[in-house]
PDB file of C-alpha atoms in Angstrom:
ATOM      1  CA  MET A  25      20.432  16.604 -46.217  1.00  0.00           C
ATOM      2  CA  ASN A  26      21.501  14.050 -43.673  1.00  0.00           C
ATOM      3  CA  ASN A  27      22.077  16.860 -41.144  1.00  0.00           C
ATOM      4  CA  GLN A  28      18.609  18.224 -41.779  1.00  0.00           C
ATOM      5  CA  ARG A  29      17.073  14.780 -41.222  1.00  0.00           C
ATOM      6  CA  LEU A  30      19.085  14.411 -38.088  1.00  0.00           C
ATOM      7  CA  ILE A  31      17.995  17.778 -36.792  1.00  0.00           C
ATOM      8  CA  SER A  32      14.390  17.129 -37.712  1.00  0.00           C
ATOM      9  CA  ALA A  33      14.456  13.743 -35.945  1.00  0.00           C
ATOM     10  CA  LEU A  34      16.051  15.249 -32.821  1.00  0.00           C
ATOM     11  CA  LEU A  35      13.414  17.952 -32.717  1.00  0.00           C
ATOM     12  CA  THR A  36      10.660  15.425 -33.101  1.00  0.00           C
ATOM     13  CA  VAL A  37      12.070  13.266 -30.277  1.00  0.00           C
ATOM     14  CA  GLY A  38      12.503  16.341 -28.174  1.00  0.00           C
ATOM     15  CA  ALA A  39       8.921  17.427 -28.721  1.00  0.00           C
ATOM     16  CA  LEU A  40       7.602  14.003 -27.836  1.00  0.00           C
ATOM     17  CA  LEU A  41       9.751  13.867 -24.686  1.00  0.00           C
ATOM     18  CA  ALA A  42       8.600  17.374 -23.706  1.00  0.00           C
ATOM     19  CA  GLY A  43       4.930  16.377 -24.314  1.00  0.00           C
ATOM     20  CA  GLY A  44       5.395  13.247 -22.268  1.00  0.00           C
ATOM     21  CA  LEU A  45       6.960  15.156 -19.403  1.00  0.00           C
ATOM     22  CA  GLN A  46       4.088  17.739 -19.530  1.00  0.00           C
ATOM     23  CA  ALA A  47       1.527  14.863 -19.440  1.00  0.00           C
ATOM     24  CA  ALA A  48       3.349  13.209 -16.500  1.00  0.00           C
ATOM     25  CA  ALA A  49       3.518  16.576 -14.619  1.00  0.00           C
ATOM     26  CA  ALA A  50      -0.263  17.040 -15.183  1.00  0.00           C
ATOM     27  CA  ASP A  51      -0.984  13.505 -13.910  1.00  0.00           C
ATOM     28  CA  ASP A  52       1.228  14.205 -10.848  1.00  0.00           C
ATOM     29  CA  ARG A  53      -0.691  17.504 -10.211  1.00  0.00           C
ATOM     30  CA  ALA A  54      -4.035  15.627 -10.516  1.00  0.00           C
ATOM     31  CA  LEU A  55      -2.854  12.946  -8.098  1.00  0.00           C
ATOM     32  CA  MET A  56      -1.709  15.491  -5.590  1.00  0.00           C
ATOM     33  CA  MET A  57      -5.069  17.235  -5.710  1.00  0.00           C
ATOM     34  CA  CYS A  58      -6.699  13.847  -4.885  1.00  0.00           C
ATOM     35  CA  VAL A  59      -4.175  13.037  -2.127  1.00  0.00           C
ATOM     36  CA  ASN A  60      -4.983  16.458  -0.445  1.00  0.00           C
ATOM     37  CA  CYS A  61      -8.313  14.943   0.673  1.00  0.00           C
ATOM     38  CA  HIS A  62      -8.051  11.211   0.125  1.00  0.00           C
ATOM     39  CA  GLY A  63      -4.528  10.806   1.433  1.00  0.00           C
ATOM     40  CA  GLN A  64      -1.570   8.886   0.003  1.00  0.00           C
ATOM     41  CA  ASP A  65      -3.279   5.670   1.121  1.00  0.00           C
ATOM     42  CA  GLY A  66      -6.669   6.522  -0.391  1.00  0.00           C
ATOM     43  CA  ARG A  67      -8.220   6.505   3.111  1.00  0.00           C
ATOM     44  CA  GLY A  68      -8.194  10.244   3.896  1.00  0.00           C
ATOM     45  CA  GLY A  69      -8.929  11.254   7.395  1.00  0.00           C
ATOM     46  CA  ASP A  70     -12.082  13.360   7.359  1.00  0.00           C
ATOM     47  CA  ALA A  71     -15.401  11.789   8.378  1.00  0.00           C
ATOM     48  CA  ASN A  72     -16.991  13.041   5.107  1.00  0.00           C
ATOM     49  CA  THR A  73     -14.273  11.902   2.836  1.00  0.00           C
ATOM     50  CA  PRO A  74     -14.883   8.404   1.477  1.00  0.00           C
ATOM     51  CA  ILE A  75     -12.261   5.669   1.507  1.00  0.00           C
ATOM     52  CA  ILE A  76     -11.427   5.059  -2.154  1.00  0.00           C
ATOM     53  CA  ALA A  77      -8.443   2.697  -1.786  1.00  0.00           C
ATOM     54  CA  GLY A  78      -9.208  -0.717  -3.255  1.00  0.00           C
ATOM     55  CA  ILE A  79     -12.425   0.305  -5.036  1.00  0.00           C
ATOM     56  CA  ALA A  80     -12.514  -1.181  -8.511  1.00  0.00           C
ATOM     57  CA  ASP A  81     -11.142   1.199 -11.184  1.00  0.00           C
ATOM     58  CA  VAL A  82     -14.369   1.020 -13.246  1.00  0.00           C
ATOM     59  CA  VAL A  83     -16.327   2.220 -10.218  1.00  0.00           C
ATOM     60  CA  GLN A  84     -13.927   5.007  -9.626  1.00  0.00           C
ATOM     61  CA  GLU A  85     -13.987   6.011 -13.252  1.00  0.00           C
ATOM     62  CA  ASP A  86     -17.771   6.116 -13.252  1.00  0.00           C
ATOM     63  CA  ALA A  87     -17.770   8.321 -10.127  1.00  0.00           C
ATOM     64  CA  LEU A  88     -15.329  10.738 -11.663  1.00  0.00           C
ATOM     65  CA  TYR A  89     -17.219  11.037 -14.856  1.00  0.00           C
ATOM     66  CA  ALA A  90     -20.404  11.658 -12.814  1.00  0.00           C
ATOM     67  CA  TYR A  91     -18.607  14.658 -11.235  1.00  0.00           C
ATOM     68  CA  ILE A  92     -17.332  15.783 -14.600  1.00  0.00           C
ATOM     69  CA  ASP A  93     -20.726  15.486 -16.263  1.00  0.00           C
ATOM     70  CA  GLY A  94     -22.520  17.179 -13.404  1.00  0.00           C
ATOM     71  CA  ASP A  95     -24.541  14.044 -12.501  1.00  0.00           C
ATOM     72  CA  ARG A  96     -23.098  14.103  -9.087  1.00  0.00           C
ATOM     73  CA  GLN A  97     -23.031  17.325  -7.024  1.00  0.00           C
ATOM     74  CA  CYS A  98     -20.534  18.360  -4.357  1.00  0.00           C
ATOM     75  CA  PRO A  99     -22.495  20.185  -1.633  1.00  0.00           C
ATOM     76  CA  THR A 100     -20.164  19.234   1.190  1.00  0.00           C
ATOM     77  CA  ALA A 101     -16.898  19.304  -0.833  1.00  0.00           C
ATOM     78  CA  PRO A 102     -17.181  21.756  -3.759  1.00  0.00           C
ATOM     79  CA  ILE A 103     -13.489  21.254  -4.519  1.00  0.00           C
ATOM     80  CA  MET A 104     -14.242  17.739  -5.721  1.00  0.00           C
ATOM     81  CA  CYS A 105     -16.378  19.004  -8.624  1.00  0.00           C
ATOM     82  CA  LYS A 106     -13.986  21.673  -9.494  1.00  0.00           C
ATOM     83  CA  MET A 107     -11.050  19.290  -9.419  1.00  0.00           C
ATOM     84  CA  ALA A 108     -12.887  16.669 -11.594  1.00  0.00           C
ATOM     85  CA  GLN A 109     -13.797  19.260 -14.216  1.00  0.00           C
ATOM     86  CA  GLY A 110     -10.173  19.667 -15.139  1.00  0.00           C
ATOM     87  CA  LEU A 111      -9.388  16.004 -15.603  1.00  0.00           C
ATOM     88  CA  SER A 112      -8.643  14.527 -18.955  1.00  0.00           C
ATOM     89  CA  GLU A 113      -9.855  10.979 -19.940  1.00  0.00           C
ATOM     90  CA  ASP A 114      -6.302   9.713 -19.508  1.00  0.00           C
ATOM     91  CA  GLN A 115      -6.067  11.270 -16.042  1.00  0.00           C
ATOM     92  CA  VAL A 116      -9.390   9.700 -15.005  1.00  0.00           C
ATOM     93  CA  THR A 117      -8.065   6.294 -16.044  1.00  0.00           C
ATOM     94  CA  SER A 118      -4.737   6.859 -14.333  1.00  0.00           C
ATOM     95  CA  LEU A 119      -6.205   8.041 -11.059  1.00  0.00           C
ATOM     96  CA  ALA A 120      -8.728   5.169 -10.962  1.00  0.00           C
ATOM     97  CA  ALA A 121      -6.016   2.659 -11.548  1.00  0.00           C
ATOM     98  CA  HIS A 122      -3.829   4.208  -8.887  1.00  0.00           C
ATOM     99  CA  PHE A 123      -6.384   4.230  -6.103  1.00  0.00           C
ATOM    100  CA  SER A 124      -7.904   0.841  -6.986  1.00  0.00           C
ATOM    101  CA  ALA A 125      -4.468  -0.708  -6.656  1.00  0.00           C
ATOM    102  CA  LEU A 126      -4.099   0.473  -3.094  1.00  0.00           C
ATOM    103  CA  PRO A 127      -5.131  -1.937  -0.279  1.00  0.00           C
ATOM    104  CA  TRP A 128      -8.700  -1.555   1.087  1.00  0.00           C
ATOM    105  CA  ALA A 129      -9.580  -1.720   4.781  1.00  0.00           C
ATOM    106  CA  PRO A 130     -12.720  -0.658   6.631  1.00  0.00           C
ATOM    107  CA  ALA A 131     -12.903   2.575   8.503  1.00  0.00           C
ATOM    108  CA  GLY A 132     -13.508   0.781  11.769  1.00  0.00           C
ATOM    109  CA  GLU A 133     -15.765   3.437  13.208  1.00  0.00           C
ATOM    110  CA  ASP A 134     -18.028   2.982  16.255  1.00  0.00           C
ATOM    111  CA  PHE A 135     -21.565   1.828  15.606  1.00  0.00           C
ATOM    112  CA  ASP A 136     -24.756   1.000  17.488  1.00  0.00           C
ATOM    113  CA  ALA A 137     -25.513  -2.715  17.279  1.00  0.00           C
ATOM    114  CA  GLY A 138     -29.271  -2.270  17.446  1.00  0.00           C
ATOM    115  CA  LEU A 139     -29.197   0.250  14.579  1.00  0.00           C
ATOM    116  CA  ALA A 140     -26.840  -1.979  12.658  1.00  0.00           C
ATOM    117  CA  GLU A 141     -29.244  -4.874  12.958  1.00  0.00           C
ATOM    118  CA  ARG A 142     -32.107  -2.822  11.642  1.00  0.00           C
ATOM    119  CA  GLY A 143     -29.853  -1.488   8.865  1.00  0.00           C
ATOM    120  CA  LYS A 144     -28.983  -5.111   7.885  1.00  0.00           C
ATOM    121  CA  ALA A 145     -32.683  -5.797   7.278  1.00  0.00           C
ATOM    122  CA  ILE A 146     -33.007  -2.728   5.053  1.00  0.00           C
ATOM    123  CA  HIS A 147     -29.831  -3.612   3.234  1.00  0.00           C
ATOM    124  CA  ASP A 148     -30.871  -7.221   2.679  1.00  0.00           C
ATOM    125  CA  SER A 149     -34.378  -6.213   1.326  1.00  0.00           C
ATOM    126  CA  GLY A 150     -33.365  -3.309  -0.965  1.00  0.00           C
ATOM    127  CA  CYS A 151     -29.625  -2.872  -1.397  1.00  0.00           C
ATOM    128  CA  ALA A 152     -27.963  -6.313  -1.312  1.00  0.00           C
ATOM    129  CA  ILE A 153     -29.023  -7.215  -4.830  1.00  0.00           C
ATOM    130  CA  CYS A 154     -26.478  -4.736  -6.233  1.00  0.00           C
ATOM    131  CA  HIS A 155     -24.232  -4.004  -3.281  1.00  0.00           C
ATOM    132  CA  GLY A 156     -24.027  -7.525  -1.895  1.00  0.00           C
ATOM    133  CA  GLY A 157     -20.975  -8.092   0.377  1.00  0.00           C
ATOM    134  CA  ASP A 158     -19.030  -5.352  -1.350  1.00  0.00           C
ATOM    135  CA  GLU A 159     -15.736  -7.229  -1.514  1.00  0.00           C
ATOM    136  CA  PRO A 160     -12.743  -4.986  -2.376  1.00  0.00           C
ATOM    137  CA  GLY A 161     -12.170  -4.824  -6.173  1.00  0.00           C
ATOM    138  CA  ASP A 162     -15.628  -6.116  -7.011  1.00  0.00           C
ATOM    139  CA  PRO A 163     -16.364  -4.271 -10.333  1.00  0.00           C
ATOM    140  CA  ASN A 164     -20.085  -4.645  -9.868  1.00  0.00           C
ATOM    141  CA  SER A 165     -20.490  -2.478  -6.815  1.00  0.00           C
ATOM    142  CA  SER A 166     -18.830   0.200  -4.803  1.00  0.00           C
ATOM    143  CA  ILE A 167     -17.635  -0.486  -1.224  1.00  0.00           C
ATOM    144  CA  LEU A 168     -20.359   0.534   1.210  1.00  0.00           C
ATOM    145  CA  HIS A 169     -19.411  -1.921   3.941  1.00  0.00           C
ATOM    146  CA  GLY A 170     -16.801  -0.410   6.186  1.00  0.00           C
ATOM    147  CA  GLN A 171     -17.205   3.107   4.611  1.00  0.00           C
ATOM    148  CA  ARG A 172     -17.087   6.224   6.818  1.00  0.00           C
ATOM    149  CA  LYS A 173     -20.344   7.149   8.515  1.00  0.00           C
ATOM    150  CA  GLY A 174     -20.248  10.863   7.633  1.00  0.00           C
ATOM    151  CA  TYR A 175     -19.823  10.131   3.937  1.00  0.00           C
ATOM    152  CA  LEU A 176     -22.491   7.448   3.906  1.00  0.00           C
ATOM    153  CA  ARG A 177     -25.013   9.629   5.770  1.00  0.00           C
ATOM    154  CA  THR A 178     -24.505  12.567   3.391  1.00  0.00           C
ATOM    155  CA  ALA A 179     -24.686  10.343   0.194  1.00  0.00           C
ATOM    156  CA  LEU A 180     -27.833   8.493   1.398  1.00  0.00           C
ATOM    157  CA  GLN A 181     -29.495  11.773   2.330  1.00  0.00           C
ATOM    158  CA  GLN A 182     -28.769  13.136  -1.137  1.00  0.00           C
ATOM    159  CA  TYR A 183     -30.084   9.973  -2.781  1.00  0.00           C
ATOM    160  CA  ALA A 184     -33.293   9.990  -0.631  1.00  0.00           C
ATOM    161  CA  ALA A 185     -33.935  13.636  -1.483  1.00  0.00           C
ATOM    162  CA  GLY A 186     -33.413  12.958  -5.217  1.00  0.00           C
ATOM    163  CA  GLU A 187     -30.357  15.287  -5.250  1.00  0.00           C
ATOM    164  CA  ARG A 188     -27.987  12.738  -6.570  1.00  0.00           C
ATOM    165  CA  LYS A 189     -28.430  10.989  -9.903  1.00  0.00           C
ATOM    166  CA  GLN A 190     -29.016   7.220  -9.557  1.00  0.00           C
ATOM    167  CA  LEU A 191     -30.255   4.298 -11.454  1.00  0.00           C
ATOM    168  CA  PRO A 192     -34.129   3.890 -11.448  1.00  0.00           C
ATOM    169  CA  ALA A 193     -33.849   0.553  -9.550  1.00  0.00           C
ATOM    170  CA  MET A 194     -31.870   2.286  -6.813  1.00  0.00           C
ATOM    171  CA  GLU A 195     -34.143   5.395  -6.759  1.00  0.00           C
ATOM    172  CA  LYS A 196     -37.140   3.242  -6.132  1.00  0.00           C
ATOM    173  CA  ASN A 197     -35.551   2.159  -2.818  1.00  0.00           C
ATOM    174  CA  THR A 198     -33.638   5.260  -1.729  1.00  0.00           C
ATOM    175  CA  THR A 199     -36.453   7.768  -2.122  1.00  0.00           C
ATOM    176  CA  GLN A 200     -38.430   5.613   0.406  1.00  0.00           C
ATOM    177  CA  LEU A 201     -35.778   5.906   3.044  1.00  0.00           C
ATOM    178  CA  SER A 202     -36.647   7.839   6.209  1.00  0.00           C
ATOM    179  CA  ALA A 203     -34.086   9.599   8.313  1.00  0.00           C
ATOM    180  CA  ASP A 204     -34.194   6.651  10.705  1.00  0.00           C
ATOM    181  CA  ASP A 205     -33.717   4.152   7.887  1.00  0.00           C
ATOM    182  CA  ILE A 206     -30.680   6.067   6.680  1.00  0.00           C
ATOM    183  CA  GLU A 207     -29.114   6.196  10.154  1.00  0.00           C
ATOM    184  CA  ALA A 208     -29.702   2.398  10.508  1.00  0.00           C
ATOM    185  CA  LEU A 209     -27.993   1.771   7.139  1.00  0.00           C
ATOM    186  CA  VAL A 210     -25.091   3.971   8.145  1.00  0.00           C
ATOM    187  CA  HIS A 211     -24.563   1.996  11.292  1.00  0.00           C
ATOM    188  CA  PHE A 212     -24.928  -1.375   9.434  1.00  0.00           C
ATOM    189  CA  TYR A 213     -22.291  -0.427   6.889  1.00  0.00           C
ATOM    190  CA  ALA A 214     -20.050   1.016   9.650  1.00  0.00           C
ATOM    191  CA  SER A 215     -20.228  -2.292  11.585  1.00  0.00           C
ATOM    192  CA  TYR A 216     -18.304  -4.131   8.881  1.00  0.00           C
ATOM    193  CA  ARG A 217     -14.999  -5.469   9.905  1.00  0.00           C
ATOM    194  CA  GLU A 218     -12.495  -7.554   7.887  1.00  0.00           C
TER     195      GLU A 218
END
């Protein structure tokens, strides 16, 4: 009887360890998929890939669930939607925590000062109430200031065209943006330096 209990206990422990190792391996695979585009540092290198390092975990979780639920489309990077579809809730939490813990820094891209000034006026009148100064780690907003121009341009074009789900308060502003307004906002956000 004692041997049977011992064998049963060892089998249970072995199953738990194997399950834990499988979960860890799945988390590692999910992280490697993210790193392929976003880089080990969460900054990536492509003009259309957003910097995700230092963005609050709740914001990153919301973004991943938007991809999973189909509320956010992936016209420029279809792999993002495919990758997100395979994530478990635990993986979403783990990935968001990982990238939010990395240090944030602006992209430091070139910008046109005149366009940036016009973009600041647009930001102040319609965006600042929610996106404020976008300090790293702020759970109330994503980081727009210092983000890559290519990514910002694509996202703002999608919002303006109604191709990307958004809150009604945001939609009221973004659907009114002209192509020139979008370019001005892109340059304003690109002008941010630490």
